[in-house]
Amino acid sequence: MTAPGVRRLGPDTAIATLVQSERADGRVVHVVPAGDDKAETLRLFAEVLHFPDYFGHNLDALWDCVRDVAARQDGPWSLIWDGARFFAAADPVTHDAIVDLLDDLARRHPAAHTIVVDR
């Protein structure tokens, strides 16, 4: 069993293979691409995870909505944040905050795998 917390993968990661592996483990998989900036990244999280219309498009609202998504899951699931390396270069503060949020999510919700792909 893997220790809880966010898992970091490098630039050579093949997303299709990663998704296939997670699904083979019986997980529902959500892949959120990193955007070019904070606003686009938050929009993509909201779009992929089907956040409610009242999502506040800030990090506190991201935490609230991701936590709600985790609470609604019936079983094991994976949240993959893809393309984070380029976002980290553009906005390192927000990048680190999102990684911390995903780490906290995995620690609080053992059925959740959170994976950051730095490519």
Short mmCIF file of C-alpha atoms in Angstrom, two decimals:
data_model
loop_
_atom_site.label_atom_id
_atom_site.label_comp_id
_atom_site.label_asym_id
_atom_site.label_seq_id
_atom_site.Cartn_x
_atom_site.Cartn_y
_atom_site.Cartn_z
CA MET A 1 0.00 0.00 0.00
CA THR A 2 1.30 3.44 -0.91
CA ALA A 3 1.57 6.06 1.82
CA PRO A 4 -1.05 8.80 1.59
CA GLY A 5 -0.09 12.06 0.00
CA VAL A 6 0.35 13.46 -3.45
CA ARG A 7 2.40 11.38 -5.88
CA ARG A 8 4.74 13.25 -8.25
CA LEU A 9 5.60 11.89 -11.68
CA GLY A 10 8.07 13.26 -14.20
CA PRO A 11 7.95 14.55 -17.75
CA ASP A 12 8.28 11.12 -19.35
CA THR A 13 4.95 9.97 -17.90
CA ALA A 14 2.53 8.64 -20.49
CA ILE A 15 -0.90 9.84 -19.36
CA ALA A 16 -2.78 7.11 -21.23
CA THR A 17 -0.70 4.44 -19.50
CA LEU A 18 -1.14 6.11 -16.11
CA VAL A 19 -4.91 6.34 -16.56
CA GLN A 20 -5.06 2.72 -17.70
CA SER A 21 -3.06 1.62 -14.65
CA GLU A 22 -5.27 3.55 -12.24
CA ARG A 23 -8.42 2.13 -13.86
CA ALA A 24 -6.96 -1.37 -13.69
CA ASP A 25 -6.72 -0.82 -9.93
CA GLY A 26 -10.48 -0.18 -9.89
CA ARG A 27 -10.28 3.59 -9.65
CA VAL A 28 -12.44 6.23 -11.28
CA VAL A 29 -9.98 8.63 -12.91
CA HIS A 30 -10.23 12.38 -13.44
CA VAL A 31 -7.47 14.10 -15.43
CA VAL A 32 -7.27 17.87 -14.97
CA PRO A 33 -4.90 19.65 -17.34
CA ALA A 34 -2.95 22.59 -15.96
CA GLY A 35 -3.86 25.87 -17.57
CA ASP A 36 -1.65 28.69 -18.70
CA ASP A 37 -2.53 30.76 -15.63
CA LYS A 38 -4.39 30.54 -12.32
CA ALA A 39 -7.78 31.50 -13.75
CA GLU A 40 -7.61 28.91 -16.52
CA THR A 41 -6.34 26.22 -14.14
CA LEU A 42 -9.19 26.82 -11.72
CA ARG A 43 -11.67 26.80 -14.61
CA LEU A 44 -10.29 23.45 -15.77
CA PHE A 45 -10.61 21.92 -12.30
CA ALA A 46 -14.22 23.16 -12.20
CA GLU A 47 -14.98 21.82 -15.66
CA VAL A 48 -13.44 18.37 -15.24
CA LEU A 49 -14.79 17.79 -11.73
CA HIS A 50 -18.20 19.35 -12.43
CA PHE A 51 -18.09 21.97 -9.71
CA PRO A 52 -21.33 23.83 -8.98
CA ASP A 53 -22.05 27.14 -10.72
CA TYR A 54 -21.33 29.04 -7.51
CA PHE A 55 -17.65 27.91 -7.50
CA GLY A 56 -15.69 30.98 -6.38
CA HIS A 57 -12.63 30.54 -8.66
CA ASN A 58 -10.11 30.91 -5.84
CA LEU A 59 -7.99 28.43 -3.88
CA ASP A 60 -10.33 28.28 -0.89
CA ALA A 61 -13.24 27.46 -3.20
CA LEU A 62 -11.08 24.89 -4.99
CA TRP A 63 -10.41 23.16 -1.67
CA ASP A 64 -14.11 23.20 -0.73
CA CYS A 65 -15.22 21.78 -4.07
CA VAL A 66 -12.47 19.14 -4.36
CA ARG A 67 -13.25 18.02 -0.82
CA ASP A 68 -16.94 17.76 -1.77
CA VAL A 69 -16.04 15.69 -4.84
CA ALA A 70 -14.01 13.36 -2.63
CA ALA A 71 -16.88 12.97 -0.18
CA ARG A 72 -19.25 11.96 -3.01
CA GLN A 73 -17.04 9.16 -4.36
CA ASP A 74 -18.38 5.66 -3.82
CA GLY A 75 -14.98 4.00 -3.99
CA PRO A 76 -11.36 4.51 -4.94
CA TRP A 77 -10.62 7.30 -7.37
CA SER A 78 -7.70 9.23 -8.80
CA LEU A 79 -7.24 12.91 -9.49
CA ILE A 80 -4.39 13.51 -11.93
CA TRP A 81 -3.16 17.07 -12.46
CA ASP A 82 -1.32 16.97 -15.78
CA GLY A 83 1.13 19.47 -17.22
CA ALA A 84 2.00 21.03 -13.89
CA ARG A 85 5.64 21.75 -14.77
CA PHE A 86 4.78 24.57 -17.15
CA PHE A 87 2.26 26.01 -14.74
CA ALA A 88 4.90 25.92 -12.00
CA ALA A 89 7.17 28.08 -14.14
CA ALA A 90 4.38 30.57 -14.81
CA ASP A 91 2.94 30.76 -11.28
CA PRO A 92 5.04 28.90 -8.69
CA VAL A 93 3.06 30.20 -5.70
CA THR A 94 -0.29 28.94 -7.00
CA HIS A 95 1.30 25.72 -8.25
CA ASP A 96 2.70 24.95 -4.81
CA ALA A 97 -0.63 25.81 -3.18
CA ILE A 98 -2.47 23.39 -5.47
CA VAL A 99 0.09 20.63 -4.82
CA ASP A 100 -0.33 21.20 -1.06
CA LEU A 101 -4.11 21.07 -1.48
CA LEU A 102 -3.88 17.77 -3.40
CA ASP A 103 -1.52 16.38 -0.77
CA ASP A 104 -3.95 17.32 1.99
CA LEU A 105 -6.83 15.79 0.04
CA ALA A 106 -5.02 12.45 -0.26
CA ARG A 107 -4.17 12.45 3.43
CA ARG A 108 -7.75 13.18 4.48
CA HIS A 109 -9.42 10.88 1.94
CA PRO A 110 -7.56 7.55 1.79
CA ALA A 111 -9.63 6.35 -1.19
CA ALA A 112 -8.22 9.24 -3.25
CA HIS A 113 -5.01 9.03 -5.24
CA THR A 114 -3.74 12.48 -6.11
CA ILE A 115 -1.06 12.57 -8.78
CA VAL A 116 0.82 15.58 -10.13
CA VAL A 117 2.46 15.01 -13.49
CA ASP A 118 5.35 17.44 -14.00
CA ARG A 119 5.50 17.49 -17.78
#
